[in-house]
């Protein structure tokens, strides 16, 4: 672990209080906010996920690591979200029912805000009915669904089906670790992206189409 960056180590160990200062050091060294997310924070979560899989750590440790990651994202959010002119499109986003993971979804929301979309974030564990209510209320151009668990992939399928059935025309983008382009196509989503960066490209190309 000696070659692991101190910020990545602080995330994996859940040392939340050290995180703001370490983020500032990375920025002072010339790293961009996006590269800090990609090269310092996400690798920390990958290490945490691997350890959890091997039963070396358990849910509480995963939770403190997630809190430390959120602390870092709090520092970086203003840089990830560039101030733009009045947004032309609205996007509704949430993590599907049964799923409490929100770090990836929050990153996608930040990137979409940065791309000048008005983002309505419904949070985690969002039932299909809540997505439909938001779609009817905000009339968004885009809906984003996130799922991190294989067990919540069926909820994503049901949510897409329910949004289609409500009759409001909207483009749906799905993503999250277990989601593939093939699954997205199978459940009738319009778009899929592997990460928060490509979620912007996907959103932009769907909005232009
Ligand atoms: Co959970 N967890 N977790 N967890 N957790 C995973 C996902 C897991 C892979 C760990 C493992 O076993 N290796 C595993 C899932 C296995 C599976 O289903 N195949 C798992 C499990 C099993 C569980 C529990 C069931 C554990 C238990 O209780 N026994 C439980 C489930 C709770 C629930 O949701 N009902 C659970 C709980 C938790 C915590 C609450 C402790 C915590 C979440 C805290 C939080 O989010 N606020 C947690 C964490 C932190 C993780 C890991 C370690 C990290 C997730 C993360 O934030 N990654 C994760 C292992 C891992 O991912 N390596 C794991 C960083 C984040 C930036 O990446 O979320 O993938 P990610 O988002 C990416 C892309 O996926 C994509 O872009 C993002 C940014 O680039 N993306 C989208 C995501 N959403 C998108 C939407 C889009 C487009 C792209 O369009 C709309």
Short mmCIF file of C-alpha atoms and ligand atoms in Angstrom, two decimals:
data_model
loop_
_atom_site.label_atom_id
_atom_site.label_comp_id
_atom_site.label_asym_id
_atom_site.label_seq_id
_atom_site.Cartn_x
_atom_site.Cartn_y
_atom_site.Cartn_z
CA UNK A 1 0.00 0.00 0.00
CA UNK A 2 3.07 2.31 0.18
CA UNK A 3 2.55 3.51 -3.42
CA UNK A 4 -1.11 4.38 -2.74
CA UNK A 5 -1.77 8.14 -2.61
CA UNK A 6 -2.45 9.56 0.91
CA UNK A 7 -5.90 10.78 -0.20
CA UNK A 8 -6.80 7.31 -1.50
CA UNK A 9 -5.56 5.83 1.79
CA UNK A 10 -7.61 8.31 3.84
CA UNK A 11 -10.72 7.32 1.85
CA UNK A 12 -10.15 3.58 2.29
CA UNK A 13 -9.55 4.04 6.04
CA UNK A 14 -12.51 6.42 6.36
CA UNK A 15 -10.34 9.17 7.89
CA UNK A 16 -12.88 11.85 6.98
CA UNK A 17 -11.27 14.75 8.88
CA UNK A 18 -8.01 14.46 6.90
CA UNK A 19 -9.78 14.54 3.55
CA UNK A 20 -10.37 18.31 2.95
CA UNK A 21 -6.69 19.13 3.54
CA UNK A 22 -5.52 16.27 1.29
CA UNK A 23 -7.89 17.44 -1.47
CA UNK A 24 -6.47 20.96 -1.15
CA UNK A 25 -2.93 19.56 -1.44
CA UNK A 26 -3.86 17.73 -4.66
CA UNK A 27 -5.38 20.91 -6.12
CA UNK A 28 -2.31 22.94 -5.08
CA UNK A 29 -0.15 20.35 -6.87
CA UNK A 30 -2.06 21.12 -10.08
CA UNK A 31 -4.46 18.15 -10.18
CA UNK A 32 -7.88 18.92 -11.62
CA UNK A 33 -11.10 18.13 -9.75
CA UNK A 34 -11.99 15.48 -12.35
CA UNK A 35 -8.59 13.79 -12.10
CA UNK A 36 -8.81 13.76 -8.29
CA UNK A 37 -12.17 11.94 -8.56
CA UNK A 38 -10.86 9.50 -11.14
CA UNK A 39 -7.33 8.85 -9.82
CA UNK A 40 -7.59 9.38 -6.03
CA UNK A 41 -11.20 8.83 -4.90
CA UNK A 42 -12.65 6.11 -7.15
CA UNK A 43 -9.56 3.85 -6.66
CA UNK A 44 -10.20 4.16 -2.88
CA UNK A 45 -13.73 2.84 -3.34
CA UNK A 46 -12.43 0.04 -5.57
CA UNK A 47 -10.05 -1.05 -2.77
CA UNK A 48 -12.91 -0.89 -0.26
CA UNK A 49 -15.14 -2.98 -2.55
CA UNK A 50 -12.43 -5.63 -3.01
CA UNK A 51 -11.84 -5.86 0.75
CA UNK A 52 -15.56 -6.18 1.39
CA UNK A 53 -15.77 -8.97 -1.18
CA UNK A 54 -12.96 -10.85 0.61
CA UNK A 55 -14.66 -10.35 4.00
CA UNK A 56 -11.69 -8.30 5.20
CA UNK A 57 -14.03 -5.41 6.08
CA UNK A 58 -17.78 -5.15 6.67
CA UNK A 59 -20.64 -2.68 6.11
CA UNK A 60 -19.62 -0.17 8.86
CA UNK A 61 -16.14 0.23 7.32
CA UNK A 62 -17.71 0.61 3.87
CA UNK A 63 -19.97 3.29 5.30
CA UNK A 64 -17.16 5.35 6.86
CA UNK A 65 -15.23 5.13 3.59
CA UNK A 66 -18.31 6.41 1.73
CA UNK A 67 -18.60 9.31 4.19
CA UNK A 68 -14.96 10.20 3.61
CA UNK A 69 -15.54 10.12 -0.15
CA UNK A 70 -18.53 12.44 0.24
CA UNK A 71 -16.36 14.85 2.23
CA UNK A 72 -13.97 15.00 -0.73
CA UNK A 73 -16.81 15.49 -3.22
CA UNK A 74 -18.13 18.37 -1.09
CA UNK A 75 -14.78 20.13 -1.58
CA UNK A 76 -14.74 19.42 -5.31
CA UNK A 77 -18.38 20.07 -6.21
CA UNK A 78 -17.97 23.81 -6.96
CA UNK A 79 -15.18 22.95 -9.41
CA UNK A 80 -17.10 20.10 -11.01
CA UNK A 81 -20.18 22.25 -11.46
CA UNK A 82 -19.13 25.17 -13.62
CA UNK A 83 -21.45 28.18 -13.28
CA UNK A 84 -23.51 28.29 -16.43
CA UNK A 85 -26.31 30.28 -18.03
CA UNK A 86 -29.95 29.34 -17.46
CA UNK A 87 -30.38 25.61 -18.12
CA UNK A 88 -32.32 24.67 -21.24
CA UNK A 89 -33.24 21.15 -20.09
CA UNK A 90 -34.29 19.50 -16.83
CA UNK A 91 -33.16 16.05 -15.70
CA UNK A 92 -34.65 13.95 -12.91
CA UNK A 93 -32.22 11.48 -11.32
CA UNK A 94 -32.36 8.88 -8.56
CA UNK A 95 -31.19 5.50 -7.32
CA UNK A 96 -33.84 2.86 -7.85
CA UNK A 97 -35.98 1.27 -5.13
CA UNK A 98 -34.14 -1.01 -2.71
CA UNK A 99 -30.75 0.55 -3.42
CA UNK A 100 -29.02 2.95 -1.00
CA UNK A 101 -25.85 3.66 -3.00
CA UNK A 102 -25.62 7.30 -4.01
CA UNK A 103 -22.02 8.31 -4.61
CA UNK A 104 -22.01 7.43 -8.33
CA UNK A 105 -25.49 8.92 -8.81
CA UNK A 106 -24.35 12.13 -7.07
CA UNK A 107 -21.36 12.34 -9.39
CA UNK A 108 -23.58 11.97 -12.45
CA UNK A 109 -25.89 14.68 -11.02
CA UNK A 110 -22.90 17.01 -10.52
CA UNK A 111 -21.61 16.41 -14.03
CA UNK A 112 -25.05 17.02 -15.50
CA UNK A 113 -25.33 20.27 -13.54
CA UNK A 114 -21.90 21.16 -14.88
CA UNK A 115 -23.23 20.54 -18.39
CA UNK A 116 -25.93 23.14 -17.67
CA UNK A 117 -28.84 20.81 -16.97
CA UNK A 118 -31.32 21.66 -14.20
CA UNK A 119 -31.11 18.53 -12.01
CA UNK A 120 -33.90 17.30 -9.72
CA UNK A 121 -32.29 14.69 -7.46
CA UNK A 122 -34.80 12.29 -5.89
CA UNK A 123 -32.16 10.58 -3.73
CA UNK A 124 -31.91 6.86 -3.06
CA UNK A 125 -34.37 3.97 -2.72
CA UNK A 126 -36.76 5.74 -5.08
CA UNK A 127 -39.93 3.82 -5.98
CA UNK A 128 -41.19 3.96 -9.57
CA UNK A 129 -44.23 5.97 -8.42
CA UNK A 130 -41.95 8.74 -7.14
CA UNK A 131 -40.13 8.90 -10.48
CA UNK A 132 -43.48 9.16 -12.25
CA UNK A 133 -44.69 11.94 -9.94
CA UNK A 134 -41.45 13.87 -10.61
CA UNK A 135 -41.72 13.32 -14.37
CA UNK A 136 -45.29 14.62 -14.35
CA UNK A 137 -44.38 17.60 -12.17
CA UNK A 138 -41.10 18.74 -13.78
CA UNK A 139 -41.63 17.53 -17.38
CA UNK A 140 -37.91 16.76 -17.73
CA UNK A 141 -36.16 15.99 -21.02
CA UNK A 142 -34.12 13.31 -19.28
CA UNK A 143 -34.46 10.77 -16.45
CA UNK A 144 -31.38 9.09 -14.95
CA UNK A 145 -31.63 5.81 -13.05
CA UNK A 146 -28.77 4.38 -11.01
CA UNK A 147 -28.40 0.88 -9.57
CA UNK A 148 -25.36 -0.57 -7.82
CA UNK A 149 -26.77 -3.95 -6.84
CA UNK A 150 -27.60 -6.89 -9.06
CA UNK A 151 -30.64 -7.36 -6.80
CA UNK A 152 -32.00 -3.92 -7.73
CA UNK A 153 -31.65 -4.37 -11.50
CA UNK A 154 -35.27 -5.66 -11.67
CA UNK A 155 -36.41 -2.43 -9.96
CA UNK A 156 -34.63 -0.50 -12.71
CA UNK A 157 -36.48 -2.54 -15.35
CA UNK A 158 -39.81 -1.90 -13.58
CA UNK A 159 -39.09 1.83 -13.27
CA UNK A 160 -38.32 2.18 -16.99
CA UNK A 161 -41.53 0.30 -17.79
CA UNK A 162 -43.60 2.49 -15.45
CA UNK A 163 -42.14 5.75 -16.81
CA UNK A 164 -42.91 4.62 -20.38
CA UNK A 165 -46.46 3.71 -19.33
CA UNK A 166 -47.13 7.14 -17.81
CA UNK A 167 -47.04 8.61 -21.32
CA UNK A 168 -44.76 11.62 -20.74
CA UNK A 169 -42.12 11.60 -23.51
CA UNK A 170 -38.72 11.52 -21.85
CA UNK A 171 -35.30 10.04 -22.59
CA UNK A 172 -34.08 7.56 -19.99
CA UNK A 173 -30.38 6.99 -19.20
CA UNK A 174 -29.31 4.16 -16.91
CA UNK A 175 -26.01 3.33 -15.22
CA UNK A 176 -24.27 1.81 -12.22
CA UNK A 177 -21.70 -0.91 -11.68
CA UNK A 178 -23.79 -3.99 -12.67
CA UNK A 179 -25.52 -2.26 -15.61
CA UNK A 180 -24.39 -2.95 -19.17
CA UNK A 181 -25.35 -1.41 -22.50
CA UNK A 182 -27.00 -4.70 -23.38
CA UNK A 183 -29.16 -4.63 -20.22
CA UNK A 184 -30.05 -0.99 -20.89
CA UNK A 185 -31.24 -1.92 -24.39
CA UNK A 186 -33.12 -4.96 -23.07
CA UNK A 187 -35.13 -2.91 -20.54
CA UNK A 188 -35.95 -0.20 -23.09
CA UNK A 189 -33.72 2.63 -21.80
CA UNK A 190 -32.60 5.18 -24.41
CA UNK A 191 -29.08 5.50 -23.11
CA UNK A 192 -26.41 3.93 -20.91
CA UNK A 193 -23.13 5.17 -19.56
CA UNK A 194 -20.30 3.49 -17.78
CA UNK A 195 -19.24 6.52 -15.74
CA UNK A 196 -20.15 10.07 -14.81
CA UNK A 197 -18.01 11.60 -17.55
CA UNK A 198 -19.65 9.64 -20.36
CA UNK A 199 -23.08 10.28 -18.78
CA UNK A 200 -22.67 13.89 -19.98
CA UNK A 201 -21.89 12.81 -23.57
CA UNK A 202 -24.80 10.38 -23.50
CA UNK A 203 -27.19 13.03 -22.18
CA UNK A 204 -26.06 15.59 -24.76
CA UNK A 205 -26.41 13.22 -27.70
CA UNK A 206 -29.90 12.12 -26.56
CA UNK A 207 -31.00 15.73 -26.11
CA UNK A 208 -29.77 16.63 -29.60
CA UNK A 209 -31.49 13.60 -31.18
CO1 LIG B 1 -22.35 -1.56 -1.16
N1 LIG B 1 -22.04 -2.97 -2.49
N2 LIG B 1 -23.69 -2.68 -0.28
N3 LIG B 1 -22.40 -0.16 0.15
N4 LIG B 1 -20.79 -0.87 -1.99
C1 LIG B 1 -21.15 -2.66 -3.60
C2 LIG B 1 -21.92 -2.04 -4.77
C3 LIG B 1 -20.55 -4.10 -3.93
C4 LIG B 1 -20.09 -4.25 -5.40
C5 LIG B 1 -19.40 -4.42 -2.93
C6 LIG B 1 -18.76 -5.78 -3.22
O1 LIG B 1 -19.32 -6.80 -2.88
N5 LIG B 1 -17.60 -5.80 -3.83
C7 LIG B 1 -21.78 -5.02 -3.55
C8 LIG B 1 -22.78 -5.30 -4.68
C9 LIG B 1 -22.66 -6.71 -5.23
C10 LIG B 1 -23.65 -6.94 -6.30
O2 LIG B 1 -24.79 -6.61 -6.22
N6 LIG B 1 -23.17 -7.54 -7.36
C11 LIG B 1 -22.39 -4.25 -2.41
C12 LIG B 1 -23.26 -4.81 -1.43
C13 LIG B 1 -23.43 -6.33 -1.50
C14 LIG B 1 -23.91 -4.03 -0.45
C15 LIG B 1 -24.89 -4.52 0.64
C16 LIG B 1 -25.92 -5.56 0.17
C17 LIG B 1 -24.03 -5.03 1.81
C18 LIG B 1 -24.82 -5.64 2.98
O3 LIG B 1 -25.59 -4.98 3.59
N7 LIG B 1 -24.54 -6.89 3.18
C19 LIG B 1 -25.57 -3.19 1.07
C20 LIG B 1 -26.83 -2.88 0.24
C21 LIG B 1 -27.58 -1.71 0.80
C22 LIG B 1 -28.65 -1.26 -0.18
O4 LIG B 1 -28.35 -0.52 -1.12
N8 LIG B 1 -29.89 -1.72 0.01
C23 LIG B 1 -24.49 -2.20 0.75
C24 LIG B 1 -24.32 -1.02 1.45
C25 LIG B 1 -23.33 -0.10 1.18
C26 LIG B 1 -23.10 1.14 2.04
C27 LIG B 1 -24.39 1.82 2.49
C28 LIG B 1 -22.32 0.73 3.27
C29 LIG B 1 -22.17 2.01 1.10
C30 LIG B 1 -22.94 3.03 0.23
C31 LIG B 1 -22.90 4.42 0.80
C32 LIG B 1 -23.43 5.42 -0.19
O5 LIG B 1 -23.48 5.25 -1.40
N9 LIG B 1 -23.85 6.52 0.38
C33 LIG B 1 -21.61 0.96 0.16
C34 LIG B 1 -20.46 1.16 -0.67
C35 LIG B 1 -19.65 2.41 -0.41
C36 LIG B 1 -20.08 0.24 -1.69
C37 LIG B 1 -18.83 0.28 -2.61
C38 LIG B 1 -17.62 -0.11 -1.77
C39 LIG B 1 -18.54 1.60 -3.29
C40 LIG B 1 -19.69 2.16 -4.14
C41 LIG B 1 -19.26 3.50 -4.66
O6 LIG B 1 -19.64 4.53 -4.13
N10 LIG B 1 -18.34 3.51 -5.68
C42 LIG B 1 -19.23 -0.81 -3.70
C43 LIG B 1 -18.03 -1.52 -4.30
C44 LIG B 1 -17.50 -0.81 -5.54
O7 LIG B 1 -18.20 -0.08 -6.22
N11 LIG B 1 -16.26 -1.05 -5.87
C45 LIG B 1 -20.32 -1.57 -3.05
C46 LIG B 1 -17.73 4.74 -6.22
C47 LIG B 1 -18.67 5.37 -7.24
C48 LIG B 1 -18.02 6.62 -7.82
O8 LIG B 1 -18.84 4.43 -8.29
O9 LIG B 1 -21.25 4.00 -7.66
O10 LIG B 1 -20.07 2.57 -9.42
P1 LIG B 1 -20.26 3.88 -8.74
O11 LIG B 1 -20.71 4.96 -9.85
C49 LIG B 1 -20.05 5.12 -11.08
C50 LIG B 1 -20.62 4.24 -12.21
O12 LIG B 1 -21.22 3.06 -11.77
C51 LIG B 1 -21.52 5.16 -12.96
O13 LIG B 1 -20.89 6.43 -12.81
C52 LIG B 1 -20.38 6.54 -11.48
C53 LIG B 1 -19.23 7.50 -11.46
O14 LIG B 1 -18.28 7.26 -12.48
N12 LIG B 1 -22.92 5.34 -12.57
C54 LIG B 1 -23.79 5.86 -13.48
C55 LIG B 1 -23.56 5.16 -11.41
N13 LIG B 1 -24.83 5.51 -11.52
C56 LIG B 1 -25.00 5.97 -12.79
C57 LIG B 1 -26.13 6.49 -13.44
C58 LIG B 1 -25.98 6.89 -14.77
C59 LIG B 1 -24.78 6.75 -15.44
C60 LIG B 1 -23.67 6.23 -14.82
O15 LIG B 1 -26.98 7.43 -15.49
C61 LIG B 1 -28.11 7.89 -14.82
#
